[in-house]
PDB file of C-alpha atoms in Angstrom:
ATOM      1  CA  MET A   1     113.834  65.661-110.848  1.00  0.00           C
ATOM      2  CA  ASP A   2     117.262  65.401-112.454  1.00  0.00           C
ATOM      3  CA  TYR A   3     119.985  63.314-110.827  1.00  0.00           C
ATOM      4  CA  PRO A   4     122.380  66.159-109.823  1.00  0.00           C
ATOM      5  CA  LYS A   5     119.506  68.019-108.155  1.00  0.00           C
ATOM      6  CA  LEU A   6     118.551  64.866-106.228  1.00  0.00           C
ATOM      7  CA  LYS A   7     122.084  64.521-104.899  1.00  0.00           C
ATOM      8  CA  SER A   8     122.112  68.191-103.927  1.00  0.00           C
ATOM      9  CA  ILE A   9     118.853  67.806-102.027  1.00  0.00           C
ATOM     10  CA  ILE A  10     120.107  64.660-100.290  1.00  0.00           C
ATOM     11  CA  GLU A  11     123.234  66.519 -99.160  1.00  0.00           C
ATOM     12  CA  GLY A  12     121.079  69.241 -97.630  1.00  0.00           C
ATOM     13  CA  LEU A  13     118.812  66.703 -95.940  1.00  0.00           C
ATOM     14  CA  LEU A  14     121.748  64.857 -94.402  1.00  0.00           C
ATOM     15  CA  PHE A  15     123.215  68.122 -93.186  1.00  0.00           C
ATOM     16  CA  LEU A  16     119.955  69.106 -91.479  1.00  0.00           C
ATOM     17  CA  SER A  17     119.401  65.647 -89.959  1.00  0.00           C
ATOM     18  CA  GLY A  18     122.656  65.929 -87.982  1.00  0.00           C
ATOM     19  CA  GLU A  19     123.640  63.065 -85.730  1.00  0.00           C
ATOM     20  CA  GLU A  20     120.384  61.188 -86.251  1.00  0.00           C
ATOM     21  CA  GLY A  21     120.887  60.719 -89.969  1.00  0.00           C
ATOM     22  CA  LEU A  22     118.283  59.472 -92.431  1.00  0.00           C
ATOM     23  CA  SER A  23     117.458  56.078 -93.896  1.00  0.00           C
ATOM     24  CA  VAL A  24     117.085  55.462 -97.627  1.00  0.00           C
ATOM     25  CA  ARG A  25     113.339  55.029 -97.093  1.00  0.00           C
ATOM     26  CA  GLN A  26     113.046  58.410 -95.319  1.00  0.00           C
ATOM     27  CA  ILE A  27     114.968  60.205 -98.050  1.00  0.00           C
ATOM     28  CA  ALA A  28     112.920  58.457-100.726  1.00  0.00           C
ATOM     29  CA  GLU A  29     109.660  59.555 -99.102  1.00  0.00           C
ATOM     30  CA  ILE A  30     110.809  63.149 -98.736  1.00  0.00           C
ATOM     31  CA  THR A  31     112.133  63.426-102.292  1.00  0.00           C
ATOM     32  CA  GLU A  32     109.358  61.258-103.789  1.00  0.00           C
ATOM     33  CA  GLN A  33     111.935  59.066-105.513  1.00  0.00           C
ATOM     34  CA  SER A  34     112.469  55.312-105.483  1.00  0.00           C
ATOM     35  CA  ASP A  35     114.568  53.601-102.827  1.00  0.00           C
ATOM     36  CA  GLY A  36     116.840  52.279-105.535  1.00  0.00           C
ATOM     37  CA  LEU A  37     117.543  55.692-107.022  1.00  0.00           C
ATOM     38  CA  VAL A  38     118.201  57.240-103.602  1.00  0.00           C
ATOM     39  CA  GLY A  39     120.546  54.402-102.678  1.00  0.00           C
ATOM     40  CA  GLU A  40     122.419  54.829-105.949  1.00  0.00           C
ATOM     41  CA  ALA A  41     122.726  58.588-105.368  1.00  0.00           C
ATOM     42  CA  LEU A  42     124.087  58.044-101.862  1.00  0.00           C
ATOM     43  CA  GLU A  43     126.739  55.627-103.084  1.00  0.00           C
ATOM     44  CA  ASP A  44     127.721  58.031-105.877  1.00  0.00           C
ATOM     45  CA  MET A  45     128.037  60.849-103.374  1.00  0.00           C
ATOM     46  CA  LYS A  46     130.192  58.745-101.041  1.00  0.00           C
ATOM     47  CA  GLU A  47     132.557  57.914-103.913  1.00  0.00           C
ATOM     48  CA  GLU A  48     132.668  61.496-105.205  1.00  0.00           C
ATOM     49  CA  TRP A  49     133.474  62.981-101.823  1.00  0.00           C
ATOM     50  CA  GLU A  50     136.252  60.460-101.303  1.00  0.00           C
ATOM     51  CA  ARG A  51     137.646  61.000-104.788  1.00  0.00           C
ATOM     52  CA  TYR A  52     137.778  64.769-104.370  1.00  0.00           C
ATOM     53  CA  GLU A  53     139.285  64.412-100.861  1.00  0.00           C
ATOM     54  CA  ARG A  54     136.614  66.491 -99.199  1.00  0.00           C
ATOM     55  CA  GLY A  55     136.749  67.191 -95.484  1.00  0.00           C
ATOM     56  CA  ILE A  56     133.476  65.419 -94.815  1.00  0.00           C
ATOM     57  CA  GLN A  57     132.114  62.002 -95.729  1.00  0.00           C
ATOM     58  CA  ILE A  58     128.852  60.094 -95.844  1.00  0.00           C
ATOM     59  CA  ILE A  59     128.738  57.128 -93.497  1.00  0.00           C
ATOM     60  CA  GLN A  60     126.104  54.484 -92.835  1.00  0.00           C
ATOM     61  CA  ILE A  61     125.378  53.392 -89.280  1.00  0.00           C
ATOM     62  CA  ALA A  62     122.514  51.102 -88.270  1.00  0.00           C
ATOM     63  CA  GLY A  63     120.701  51.671 -91.551  1.00  0.00           C
ATOM     64  CA  SER A  64     120.936  55.460 -91.459  1.00  0.00           C
ATOM     65  CA  TYR A  65     123.175  57.711 -93.536  1.00  0.00           C
ATOM     66  CA  LYS A  66     124.734  60.832 -92.074  1.00  0.00           C
ATOM     67  CA  ILE A  67     127.497  63.337 -92.742  1.00  0.00           C
ATOM     68  CA  ALA A  68     130.640  62.967 -90.645  1.00  0.00           C
ATOM     69  CA  THR A  69     134.145  64.380 -90.495  1.00  0.00           C
ATOM     70  CA  LEU A  70     137.256  62.351 -91.302  1.00  0.00           C
ATOM     71  CA  ALA A  71     138.935  60.441 -88.485  1.00  0.00           C
ATOM     72  CA  GLU A  72     142.407  61.460 -89.649  1.00  0.00           C
ATOM     73  CA  HIS A  73     141.519  65.120 -89.067  1.00  0.00           C
ATOM     74  CA  ALA A  74     140.661  64.534 -85.390  1.00  0.00           C
ATOM     75  CA  PRO A  75     143.781  66.287 -83.987  1.00  0.00           C
ATOM     76  CA  TYR A  76     142.697  69.546 -85.622  1.00  0.00           C
ATOM     77  CA  PHE A  77     139.160  69.241 -84.287  1.00  0.00           C
ATOM     78  CA  GLU A  78     140.570  68.703 -80.802  1.00  0.00           C
ATOM     79  CA  ARG A  79     142.538  71.943 -81.090  1.00  0.00           C
ATOM     80  CA  LEU A  80     139.337  73.737 -82.008  1.00  0.00           C
ATOM     81  CA  ALA A  81     137.417  72.192 -79.116  1.00  0.00           C
ATOM     82  CA  TYR A  82     139.996  72.393 -76.365  1.00  0.00           C
ATOM     83  CA  SER A  83     142.079  75.472 -77.175  1.00  0.00           C
ATOM     84  CA  PRO A  84     139.620  78.345 -76.827  1.00  0.00           C
ATOM     85  CA  SER A  85     140.928  81.894 -77.114  1.00  0.00           C
ATOM     86  CA  ARG A  86     139.469  85.251 -76.345  1.00  0.00           C
ATOM     87  CA  SER A  87     138.590  85.692 -80.015  1.00  0.00           C
ATOM     88  CA  SER A  88     136.351  82.620 -79.897  1.00  0.00           C
ATOM     89  CA  LEU A  89     133.872  84.527 -77.735  1.00  0.00           C
ATOM     90  CA  SER A  90     132.483  87.837 -78.923  1.00  0.00           C
ATOM     91  CA  GLN A  91     131.900  90.701 -76.525  1.00  0.00           C
ATOM     92  CA  ALA A  92     128.155  90.025 -76.722  1.00  0.00           C
ATOM     93  CA  ALA A  93     128.632  86.328 -75.961  1.00  0.00           C
ATOM     94  CA  LEU A  94     130.960  87.027 -73.043  1.00  0.00           C
ATOM     95  CA  GLU A  95     128.581  89.604 -71.578  1.00  0.00           C
ATOM     96  CA  THR A  96     125.755  87.088 -71.830  1.00  0.00           C
ATOM     97  CA  LEU A  97     127.934  84.384 -70.310  1.00  0.00           C
ATOM     98  CA  SER A  98     128.884  86.612 -67.381  1.00  0.00           C
ATOM     99  CA  ILE A  99     125.205  87.333 -66.698  1.00  0.00           C
ATOM    100  CA  VAL A 100     124.363  83.632 -66.697  1.00  0.00           C
ATOM    101  CA  ALA A 101     127.408  82.755 -64.596  1.00  0.00           C
ATOM    102  CA  TYR A 102     126.752  85.316 -61.865  1.00  0.00           C
ATOM    103  CA  ARG A 103     122.940  85.315 -61.848  1.00  0.00           C
ATOM    104  CA  GLN A 104     121.918  81.778 -62.771  1.00  0.00           C
ATOM    105  CA  PRO A 105     119.398  80.322 -63.158  1.00  0.00           C
ATOM    106  CA  ILE A 106     118.138  83.037 -65.487  1.00  0.00           C
ATOM    107  CA  THR A 107     115.787  83.358 -68.473  1.00  0.00           C
ATOM    108  CA  ARG A 108     116.511  84.889 -71.863  1.00  0.00           C
ATOM    109  CA  VAL A 109     114.151  87.797 -71.145  1.00  0.00           C
ATOM    110  CA  GLU A 110     115.985  88.562 -67.896  1.00  0.00           C
ATOM    111  CA  ILE A 111     119.309  88.468 -69.734  1.00  0.00           C
ATOM    112  CA  GLU A 112     117.957  90.884 -72.338  1.00  0.00           C
ATOM    113  CA  ASP A 113     116.635  93.208 -69.616  1.00  0.00           C
ATOM    114  CA  ILE A 114     120.134  93.419 -68.142  1.00  0.00           C
ATOM    115  CA  ARG A 115     121.991  93.821 -71.452  1.00  0.00           C
ATOM    116  CA  GLY A 116     119.359  96.027 -73.066  1.00  0.00           C
ATOM    117  CA  VAL A 117     119.592  94.145 -76.375  1.00  0.00           C
ATOM    118  CA  LYS A 118     118.451  90.848 -77.848  1.00  0.00           C
ATOM    119  CA  ALA A 119     120.403  87.835 -76.618  1.00  0.00           C
ATOM    120  CA  GLU A 120     119.128  84.950 -78.752  1.00  0.00           C
ATOM    121  CA  ARG A 121     122.229  84.741 -80.941  1.00  0.00           C
ATOM    122  CA  ALA A 122     124.637  84.967 -77.996  1.00  0.00           C
ATOM    123  CA  ILE A 123     122.698  82.302 -76.109  1.00  0.00           C
ATOM    124  CA  HIS A 124     122.741  80.037 -79.147  1.00  0.00           C
ATOM    125  CA  THR A 125     126.515  80.475 -79.443  1.00  0.00           C
ATOM    126  CA  LEU A 126     127.071  79.657 -75.780  1.00  0.00           C
ATOM    127  CA  VAL A 127     124.790  76.620 -75.883  1.00  0.00           C
ATOM    128  CA  SER A 128     126.503  75.318 -79.030  1.00  0.00           C
ATOM    129  CA  LYS A 129     129.879  75.704 -77.316  1.00  0.00           C
ATOM    130  CA  GLY A 130     128.574  73.797 -74.321  1.00  0.00           C
ATOM    131  CA  LEU A 131     129.174  76.686 -71.918  1.00  0.00           C
ATOM    132  CA  ILE A 132     125.555  77.115 -70.844  1.00  0.00           C
ATOM    133  CA  GLU A 133     122.569  74.795 -70.877  1.00  0.00           C
ATOM    134  CA  GLU A 134     118.892  74.557 -70.001  1.00  0.00           C
ATOM    135  CA  VAL A 135     118.583  73.875 -66.275  1.00  0.00           C
ATOM    136  CA  GLY A 136     114.835  74.100 -65.875  1.00  0.00           C
ATOM    137  CA  ARG A 137     111.747  76.190 -66.522  1.00  0.00           C
ATOM    138  CA  ALA A 138     110.700  79.351 -64.739  1.00  0.00           C
ATOM    139  CA  GLU A 139     107.379  79.500 -62.911  1.00  0.00           C
ATOM    140  CA  ALA A 140     106.073  82.236 -65.183  1.00  0.00           C
ATOM    141  CA  ILE A 141     103.764  82.658 -68.168  1.00  0.00           C
ATOM    142  CA  GLY A 142     104.968  80.429 -70.971  1.00  0.00           C
ATOM    143  CA  ARG A 143     107.352  78.567 -68.654  1.00  0.00           C
ATOM    144  CA  PRO A 144     110.492  80.185 -70.140  1.00  0.00           C
ATOM    145  CA  ILE A 145     113.763  78.257 -70.179  1.00  0.00           C
ATOM    146  CA  LEU A 146     116.182  78.847 -67.327  1.00  0.00           C
ATOM    147  CA  TYR A 147     119.872  78.850 -68.258  1.00  0.00           C
ATOM    148  CA  GLY A 148     122.878  77.938 -66.165  1.00  0.00           C
ATOM    149  CA  THR A 149     126.549  77.186 -66.717  1.00  0.00           C
ATOM    150  CA  THR A 150     127.917  73.723 -67.490  1.00  0.00           C
ATOM    151  CA  LYS A 151     130.817  71.557 -66.406  1.00  0.00           C
ATOM    152  CA  SER A 152     132.533  72.617 -69.631  1.00  0.00           C
ATOM    153  CA  PHE A 153     132.237  76.229 -68.471  1.00  0.00           C
ATOM    154  CA  LEU A 154     134.166  75.364 -65.316  1.00  0.00           C
ATOM    155  CA  GLU A 155     136.828  73.571 -67.365  1.00  0.00           C
ATOM    156  CA  TYR A 156     136.965  76.442 -69.876  1.00  0.00           C
ATOM    157  CA  PHE A 157     137.762  78.951 -67.131  1.00  0.00           C
ATOM    158  CA  GLY A 158     139.781  76.580 -64.941  1.00  0.00           C
ATOM    159  CA  LEU A 159     137.324  76.642 -62.020  1.00  0.00           C
ATOM    160  CA  ALA A 160     136.769  73.865 -59.505  1.00  0.00           C
ATOM    161  CA  ASN A 161     133.159  74.988 -58.988  1.00  0.00           C
ATOM    162  CA  ILE A 162     130.948  77.975 -59.610  1.00  0.00           C
ATOM    163  CA  LYS A 163     131.812  79.440 -56.193  1.00  0.00           C
ATOM    164  CA  ASP A 164     135.363  80.002 -57.476  1.00  0.00           C
ATOM    165  CA  LEU A 165     134.220  82.740 -59.853  1.00  0.00           C
ATOM    166  CA  PRO A 166     136.062  86.031 -59.325  1.00  0.00           C
ATOM    167  CA  GLU A 167     133.884  88.198 -57.080  1.00  0.00           C
ATOM    168  CA  PRO A 168     132.787  91.670 -58.167  1.00  0.00           C
ATOM    169  CA  SER A 169     133.954  94.212 -55.599  1.00  0.00           C
ATOM    170  CA  GLN A 170     130.572  95.911 -55.199  1.00  0.00           C
ATOM    171  CA  PHE A 171     128.058  93.299 -54.139  1.00  0.00           C
ATOM    172  CA  GLU A 172     125.429  95.909 -53.385  1.00  0.00           C
ATOM    173  CA  ASP A 173     125.543  97.097 -56.983  1.00  0.00           C
ATOM    174  CA  ASN A 174     123.177  95.073 -59.173  1.00  0.00           C
ATOM    175  CA  ASP A 175     124.385  96.801 -62.318  1.00  0.00           C
ATOM    176  CA  ASN A 176     127.968  95.549 -62.444  1.00  0.00           C
ATOM    177  CA  LEU A 177     127.831  93.745 -65.786  1.00  0.00           C
ATOM    178  CA  GLU A 178     130.928  95.544 -67.079  1.00  0.00           C
ATOM    179  CA  GLU A 179     132.965  94.473 -64.070  1.00  0.00           C
ATOM    180  CA  GLU A 180     131.706  90.897 -64.197  1.00  0.00           C
ATOM    181  CA  THR A 181     132.522  90.700 -67.891  1.00  0.00           C
ATOM    182  CA  GLN A 182     136.037  92.055 -67.343  1.00  0.00           C
ATOM    183  CA  LEU A 183     136.612  89.493 -64.587  1.00  0.00           C
ATOM    184  CA  LEU A 184     135.678  86.708 -66.981  1.00  0.00           C
ATOM    185  CA  PHE A 185     137.944  88.223 -69.654  1.00  0.00           C
ATOM    186  CA  ASP A 186     140.831  88.258 -67.186  1.00  0.00           C
ATOM    187  CA  LYS A 187     140.107  84.688 -66.119  1.00  0.00           C
ATOM    188  CA  LEU A 188     139.952  83.577 -69.755  1.00  0.00           C
ATOM    189  CA  ASP A 189     143.269  85.254 -70.531  1.00  0.00           C
ATOM    190  CA  GLY A 190     144.919  83.343 -67.716  1.00  0.00           C
ATOM    191  CA  ARG A 191     143.348  80.100 -68.849  1.00  0.00           C
ATOM    192  CA  GLN A 192     144.539  80.644 -72.414  1.00  0.00           C
ATOM    193  CA  LEU A 193     148.093  81.158 -71.165  1.00  0.00           C
ATOM    194  CA  THR A 194     147.865  77.761 -69.456  1.00  0.00           C
ATOM    195  CA  PHE A 195     146.770  76.136 -72.713  1.00  0.00           C
ATOM    196  CA  ASP A 196     149.650  77.721 -74.622  1.00  0.00           C
ATOM    197  CA  ASP A 197     152.197  76.667 -72.008  1.00  0.00           C
ATOM    198  CA  VAL A 198     150.995  73.079 -72.205  1.00  0.00           C
ATOM    199  CA  GLU A 199     151.295  73.037 -76.006  1.00  0.00           C
ATOM    200  CA  GLU A 200     154.850  74.395 -75.875  1.00  0.00           C
ATOM    201  CA  SER A 201     156.049  71.937 -73.231  1.00  0.00           C
TER     202      SER A 201
END
């Protein structure tokens, strides 16, 4: 294996390992290279990324190497995390979120039955944004995951608790997804205005 290819593979491995990171020994075993060569490649990569002023870096914590962002860029990451806008949630994601919010706890299959389309991607988006989470397992074949909203969901929409959700006008109607979704859209618009006002003050 040539040296540039080794560094490329290491970069991919560190990316996939996420927060856990990998030790030199683990990388060496995976790539079937010596500890010394892997360590040298890691140090070269650290220097190269710093020299080219890349937006990510390789750090070593407790014997493990991992990819991390730069501390000086933190203000921009905070804007991304705490200034959500309507555009940050697709129609599919918001529909899925409204189903979970109003009918939790609920399984993926139940969500898909209501929407009439696959929901895996929307669920993944909402979980990655911290808006929904696994809250248990259903007593059914395969013990499917039950999803519910999170504390971040309440903060995102400016709610004190889940009971403060806007109420659909027709409680007897079990097929009011469009109305529920519009209520969340309206709530999100109001929340975004609050964020903007705070930034301008």
